[in-house]
Short mmCIF file of C-alpha atoms in Angstrom, two decimals:
data_model
loop_
_atom_site.label_atom_id
_atom_site.label_comp_id
_atom_site.label_asym_id
_atom_site.label_seq_id
_atom_site.Cartn_x
_atom_site.Cartn_y
_atom_site.Cartn_z
CA MET A 635 58.18 17.54 7.81
CA GLY A 636 56.51 14.94 5.39
CA ILE A 637 53.00 15.33 7.22
CA ILE A 638 53.15 19.16 6.79
CA THR A 639 53.81 18.89 3.07
CA GLY A 640 51.37 16.23 2.58
CA VAL A 641 48.72 19.00 4.35
CA CYS A 642 49.78 21.83 2.61
CA THR A 643 49.29 19.65 -1.09
CA PHE A 644 46.05 18.65 0.21
CA LEU A 645 44.81 22.04 0.94
CA TYR A 646 46.65 23.75 -2.37
CA HIS A 647 44.89 21.02 -4.43
CA LEU A 648 41.57 21.19 -2.28
CA PRO A 649 39.33 23.08 -4.98
CA GLN A 650 40.17 20.54 -7.61
CA ILE A 651 39.47 17.92 -4.99
CA TYR A 652 36.02 19.77 -4.49
CA LYS A 653 34.92 20.10 -7.99
CA TRP A 654 35.82 16.04 -8.59
CA LEU A 655 33.49 15.55 -5.69
CA LEU A 656 30.60 16.94 -7.73
CA LYS A 657 31.06 14.40 -10.46
CA PRO A 658 29.37 11.05 -10.25
CA TYR A 659 32.11 9.12 -10.77
CA TYR A 660 34.37 9.88 -8.04
CA ILE A 661 31.35 10.36 -5.52
CA THR A 662 30.76 6.29 -6.49
CA SER A 663 34.00 5.71 -6.30
CA PHE A 664 34.39 7.61 -2.79
CA PHE A 665 31.46 5.50 -1.25
CA MET A 666 32.58 2.04 -2.98
CA THR A 667 36.04 2.95 -1.42
CA VAL A 668 34.56 3.12 1.93
CA ALA A 669 31.90 0.43 1.78
CA PHE A 670 33.96 -2.23 4.02
CA LEU A 671 34.20 0.29 6.73
CA VAL A 672 30.88 1.81 6.85
CA VAL A 673 29.50 -2.25 6.91
CA ARG A 674 31.99 -2.81 9.44
CA LYS A 675 31.38 0.11 11.69
CA ALA A 676 27.78 0.67 10.92
CA PRO A 677 25.57 0.40 14.67
CA GLY A 678 22.58 -1.93 14.56
CA LEU A 679 24.40 -4.20 11.51
CA CYS A 680 27.75 -4.78 12.85
CA GLU A 681 26.59 -6.29 15.44
CA HIS A 682 25.15 -9.27 13.37
CA LEU A 683 28.86 -9.92 11.71
CA ALA A 684 30.98 -12.62 11.61
CA THR A 685 34.47 -11.60 13.62
CA GLN A 686 37.80 -13.32 14.58
CA ARG A 687 38.35 -11.00 17.50
CA GLU A 688 38.77 -13.11 20.97
CA ASP A 689 36.86 -10.75 22.54
CA GLY A 690 33.98 -11.13 20.38
CA ASN A 691 33.64 -7.54 19.13
CA SER A 692 31.93 -7.53 15.51
CA CYS A 693 32.18 -3.96 15.61
CA ASP A 694 36.10 -3.70 15.03
CA PHE A 695 38.28 -4.83 13.06
CA ASP A 696 39.96 -8.53 13.38
CA TRP A 697 43.98 -8.82 12.98
CA ARG A 698 43.41 -10.36 9.10
CA GLU A 699 41.23 -7.34 8.15
CA VAL A 700 43.90 -5.22 9.52
CA GLU A 701 46.92 -7.33 7.59
CA ILE A 702 45.28 -7.02 3.90
CA LEU A 703 44.23 -3.16 5.11
CA MET A 704 48.10 -2.90 5.95
CA PHE A 705 49.22 -4.45 2.82
CA LEU A 706 46.62 -2.52 0.95
CA SER A 707 48.37 1.09 2.01
CA ALA A 708 51.95 -0.24 0.93
CA ILE A 709 50.83 -1.33 -2.47
CA VAL A 710 48.41 2.28 -2.95
CA MET A 711 52.14 3.77 -1.66
CA MET A 712 54.36 1.82 -3.90
CA LYS A 713 52.02 2.50 -7.26
CA ASN A 714 51.72 6.48 -5.87
CA ARG A 715 55.22 6.50 -6.46
CA ARG A 716 55.47 6.52 -10.17
CA ALA A 717 52.31 8.61 -10.38
CA ILE A 718 52.41 12.11 -11.65
CA THR A 719 49.29 13.44 -11.38
CA LEU A 720 46.66 13.88 -8.32
CA GLU A 721 44.14 12.17 -10.26
CA GLN A 722 46.61 9.24 -10.69
CA HIS A 723 47.43 9.12 -6.94
CA ILE A 724 43.27 8.94 -6.59
CA GLY A 725 42.94 6.63 -9.23
CA ASN A 726 45.27 4.15 -7.60
CA LEU A 727 43.61 4.40 -4.44
CA PHE A 728 39.89 3.64 -5.60
CA LEU A 729 41.43 0.97 -7.55
CA PHE A 730 42.98 -0.96 -4.89
CA SER A 731 40.81 -0.12 -2.42
CA LYS A 732 37.89 -2.29 -4.26
CA VAL A 733 40.09 -4.97 -4.60
CA ALA A 734 40.94 -5.16 -0.78
CA ASN A 735 37.22 -4.82 -0.56
CA VAL A 736 36.07 -7.74 -2.65
CA ILE A 737 38.58 -9.78 -0.16
CA LEU A 738 37.17 -8.25 2.71
CA PHE A 739 33.49 -8.91 2.11
CA PHE A 740 34.03 -12.34 0.64
CA ARG A 741 36.03 -13.01 4.14
CA LEU A 742 33.22 -11.60 5.97
CA ASP A 743 29.90 -13.04 4.41
CA ILE A 744 29.65 -14.69 1.01
CA ARG A 745 26.77 -13.08 -0.25
CA LEU A 746 27.92 -9.42 0.50
CA GLY A 747 31.43 -10.67 -1.59
CA ILE A 748 29.27 -11.58 -4.36
CA LEU A 749 26.92 -8.49 -4.50
CA TYR A 750 29.95 -6.19 -4.02
CA LEU A 751 32.04 -7.67 -7.32
CA ALA A 752 28.63 -7.42 -9.12
CA LEU A 753 28.12 -3.35 -7.78
CA CYS A 754 32.56 -3.22 -9.32
CA LEU A 755 31.50 -4.74 -12.18
CA ALA A 756 28.26 -2.60 -13.21
CA PHE A 757 30.49 0.21 -11.80
CA VAL A 758 33.06 -0.10 -14.39
CA MET A 759 30.84 -1.05 -17.41
CA THR A 760 28.34 2.46 -16.62
CA CYS A 761 30.69 4.57 -14.75
CA LYS A 762 33.75 6.46 -16.99
CA PRO A 763 35.95 8.79 -15.38
CA PRO A 764 35.75 12.32 -16.63
CA LEU A 765 37.43 13.54 -19.72
CA TYR A 766 39.37 16.72 -19.39
CA MET A 767 37.34 19.62 -20.55
CA GLY A 768 39.79 22.14 -19.66
CA PRO A 769 41.60 25.00 -22.12
CA GLU A 770 44.21 23.25 -24.96
CA TYR A 771 45.27 24.45 -28.68
CA ILE A 772 45.10 21.04 -29.72
CA LYS A 773 43.96 19.93 -32.85
CA TYR A 774 42.46 16.42 -33.17
CA PHE A 775 43.04 14.34 -36.19
CA SER A 776 41.08 11.82 -37.79
CA ASP A 777 42.48 8.79 -39.81
CA LYS A 778 41.64 11.15 -43.34
CA THR A 779 43.18 14.04 -42.26
CA ILE A 780 46.48 13.32 -40.14
CA ASP A 781 48.40 12.71 -43.11
CA GLU A 782 47.29 16.31 -45.09
CA GLU A 783 47.61 18.49 -41.71
CA LEU A 784 51.52 16.66 -41.03
CA GLN A 785 52.38 17.00 -44.69
CA SER A 786 50.75 20.67 -45.24
CA ASP A 787 53.19 23.15 -44.17
CA SER A 788 56.99 21.60 -44.27
CA ARG A 789 57.96 24.81 -41.90
CA VAL A 790 55.46 23.44 -38.92
CA THR A 791 56.75 21.15 -36.22
CA TRP A 792 53.48 18.87 -34.94
CA ILE A 793 53.89 16.88 -31.73
CA VAL A 794 51.36 14.45 -31.86
CA GLU A 795 49.50 12.23 -29.20
CA PHE A 796 48.28 8.82 -29.98
CA TYR A 797 46.04 8.01 -27.49
CA ALA A 798 42.95 5.89 -26.64
CA ASN A 799 39.94 7.09 -24.56
CA TRP A 800 39.68 3.82 -22.82
CA SER A 801 43.14 4.10 -21.62
CA SER A 802 43.80 6.01 -17.79
CA ASP A 803 47.11 6.52 -18.61
CA CYS A 804 45.97 8.91 -21.22
CA GLN A 805 43.32 10.08 -19.03
CA SER A 806 45.65 11.07 -16.57
CA PHE A 807 48.04 12.47 -19.15
CA ALA A 808 45.63 14.86 -21.05
CA PRO A 809 45.55 17.31 -18.36
CA ILE A 810 49.22 17.60 -19.07
CA PHE A 811 48.97 17.41 -22.75
CA ALA A 812 46.97 20.51 -22.64
CA ASP A 813 48.86 22.56 -20.39
CA LEU A 814 52.07 21.95 -22.38
CA SER A 815 49.90 23.37 -25.89
CA LEU A 816 48.94 26.72 -23.73
CA LYS A 817 52.69 27.21 -22.78
CA TYR A 818 54.43 26.50 -26.91
CA ASN A 819 51.97 26.37 -29.35
CA CYS A 820 52.94 28.86 -31.63
CA ALA A 821 52.96 29.65 -35.29
CA GLY A 822 55.76 26.85 -36.35
CA LEU A 823 54.76 24.64 -33.62
CA ARG A 824 51.62 22.87 -33.24
CA PHE A 825 50.32 20.20 -30.76
CA GLY A 826 48.23 17.35 -32.08
CA LYS A 827 45.82 14.33 -31.06
CA VAL A 828 44.71 11.19 -32.44
CA ASP A 829 42.54 8.62 -31.20
CA ILE A 830 43.95 5.11 -32.27
CA GLY A 831 41.61 3.08 -30.00
CA ARG A 832 38.76 4.77 -33.11
CA TYR A 833 41.06 4.94 -35.68
CA GLY A 834 42.97 1.69 -36.12
CA GLU A 835 44.16 2.01 -39.73
CA VAL A 836 46.35 5.47 -37.84
CA SER A 837 47.29 2.76 -35.27
CA GLN A 838 49.22 0.68 -37.69
CA ARG A 839 50.41 3.52 -39.93
CA TYR A 840 52.32 5.12 -36.97
CA ARG A 841 53.25 1.52 -35.78
CA VAL A 842 51.57 2.81 -32.20
CA SER A 843 50.77 -0.49 -30.51
CA THR A 844 46.64 -0.32 -29.03
CA SER A 845 47.57 -3.61 -26.99
CA PRO A 846 47.75 -3.04 -23.05
CA LEU A 847 50.67 -5.58 -22.71
CA ALA A 848 52.85 -2.98 -25.27
CA LYS A 849 52.16 -0.45 -22.70
CA GLN A 850 52.94 2.04 -25.56
CA LEU A 851 50.12 4.43 -24.88
CA PRO A 852 49.89 7.06 -24.92
CA THR A 853 52.95 7.93 -27.65
CA LEU A 854 54.02 11.30 -28.36
CA VAL A 855 56.21 11.83 -31.47
CA LEU A 856 57.63 14.51 -33.08
CA PHE A 857 56.91 15.43 -36.61
CA GLN A 858 58.39 17.70 -39.35
CA GLY A 859 57.77 17.65 -42.90
CA GLY A 860 55.65 15.09 -42.21
CA ARG A 861 58.51 13.19 -41.48
CA GLU A 862 58.91 11.59 -37.96
CA ILE A 863 62.18 12.65 -36.04
CA MET A 864 61.38 11.45 -32.55
CA ARG A 865 58.82 9.74 -30.38
CA ARG A 866 58.51 9.16 -26.56
CA PRO A 867 58.50 6.05 -25.45
CA MET A 868 60.51 4.26 -27.77
CA VAL A 869 59.90 1.04 -28.60
CA ASP A 870 62.32 -2.38 -27.94
CA ASN A 871 62.77 -4.81 -30.24
CA LYS A 872 59.39 -7.14 -28.62
CA GLY A 873 57.02 -4.53 -29.21
CA ARG A 874 57.12 -2.59 -25.95
CA ALA A 875 57.66 0.42 -24.86
CA VAL A 876 60.79 1.20 -23.00
CA SER A 877 59.80 2.88 -19.71
CA TRP A 878 59.59 6.46 -19.47
CA THR A 879 57.81 8.75 -17.26
CA PHE A 880 55.22 11.31 -19.11
CA ASN A 881 55.36 14.14 -16.74
CA GLU A 882 56.14 18.10 -17.73
CA GLU A 883 59.80 18.37 -17.21
CA ASN A 884 60.79 14.82 -19.03
CA ILE A 885 59.11 16.13 -22.30
CA ILE A 886 60.26 19.53 -22.20
CA ARG A 887 63.96 18.22 -21.80
CA GLU A 888 63.47 15.03 -24.44
CA PHE A 889 61.57 17.32 -27.06
CA ASN A 890 63.86 20.47 -26.30
CA LEU A 891 60.82 22.32 -26.13
CA ASN A 892 62.33 25.79 -24.97
CA GLU A 893 64.81 25.98 -28.04
CA LEU A 894 62.48 24.60 -30.07
CA PHE A 895 59.75 27.21 -28.98
CA GLN A 896 61.60 30.35 -29.46
CA LYS A 897 62.73 29.35 -32.99
CA SER A 898 59.14 28.18 -33.94
CA LYS A 899 57.44 31.11 -32.85
CA LYS A 900 59.50 33.48 -35.09
CA LEU A 901 57.89 31.98 -38.04
CA SER A 902 56.44 34.19 -40.42
CA LYS A 903 52.75 33.29 -42.54
CA THR A 904 54.47 33.84 -45.84
CA ARG A 905 55.20 30.35 -47.85
CA GLY A 906 58.56 28.88 -47.79
CA SER A 907 60.74 25.98 -46.37
CA LYS A 908 63.21 25.74 -43.56
CA GLY A 909 65.36 22.65 -43.04
CA GLU A 910 64.48 20.45 -40.19
CA GLU A 911 68.31 21.37 -39.12
CA GLN A 912 67.21 24.66 -38.17
CA ASN A 913 65.14 23.75 -35.71
CA GLY A 914 67.70 21.86 -33.80
CA PHE A 915 66.48 18.48 -34.41
CA GLN A 916 68.02 15.05 -36.34
CA PRO A 917 66.09 11.85 -36.83
CA GLU A 918 66.50 9.39 -33.94
CA ASP A 919 68.49 6.24 -35.76
CA GLU A 920 66.19 3.35 -36.02
CA SER A 921 68.71 1.18 -34.30
CA LYS A 922 68.42 3.40 -30.83
CA LYS A 923 64.81 3.52 -31.47
CA ASP A 924 64.94 -0.75 -30.66
CA GLN A 925 67.54 -0.51 -27.68
#
């Protein structure tokens, strides 16, 4: 049953996977992922490689290489248990396959190990994952516009994502946030983003750390009348994010988007101010945030 489900999932996402294969980042990642397999199995090349097999067959994996590959499979499966999008699943596979290939190439020949490691470093520095370029109803803020926009109309509720382009978690979350904006954007409920990797002052002003150790990226904050009502993930007393899964179901539930959308879309374009209580939200207790 699990195999059937996996095959159906693969076929469902096949058009998206095909589009990925046309992008240099994924093409290069794929070839780097299978590099050791190609070297070990390539006729005319594998005969000259070292092996620890008792039968001396250098064109097949030895017992240590099999162990490393099995350990790689276990690590990828554990990491993918928390993966949300297909991009995260594929990204985990590419990342840990490259790590395993570095170990395998160094075992095989130190010169091949150094060459592969150099290729990995060059790949990291020159080839970045493609950014999400799909449809969305999102306003992008700068350090000069965010305060003005959030406070310009007290009737409007904003859900703002604080992100950084270099964060893989933010890149994986981008299509989810875009999809939510397409479903829930209306006159009284708006979606925004601000790159705090670029605007460090905004990061400090809204208390969102860009440190990888803090694990606060991405952060979603709900504002009403320019005032913060709630945020996810919450942050503990040590400044580290409380573990929270950024999937569509969690966001809809935690931010009460369905009810908020029904009330916000009735907002007329005439000037006026409505109390925060009408939208069904109260500011979270600061002590709760520090839990």
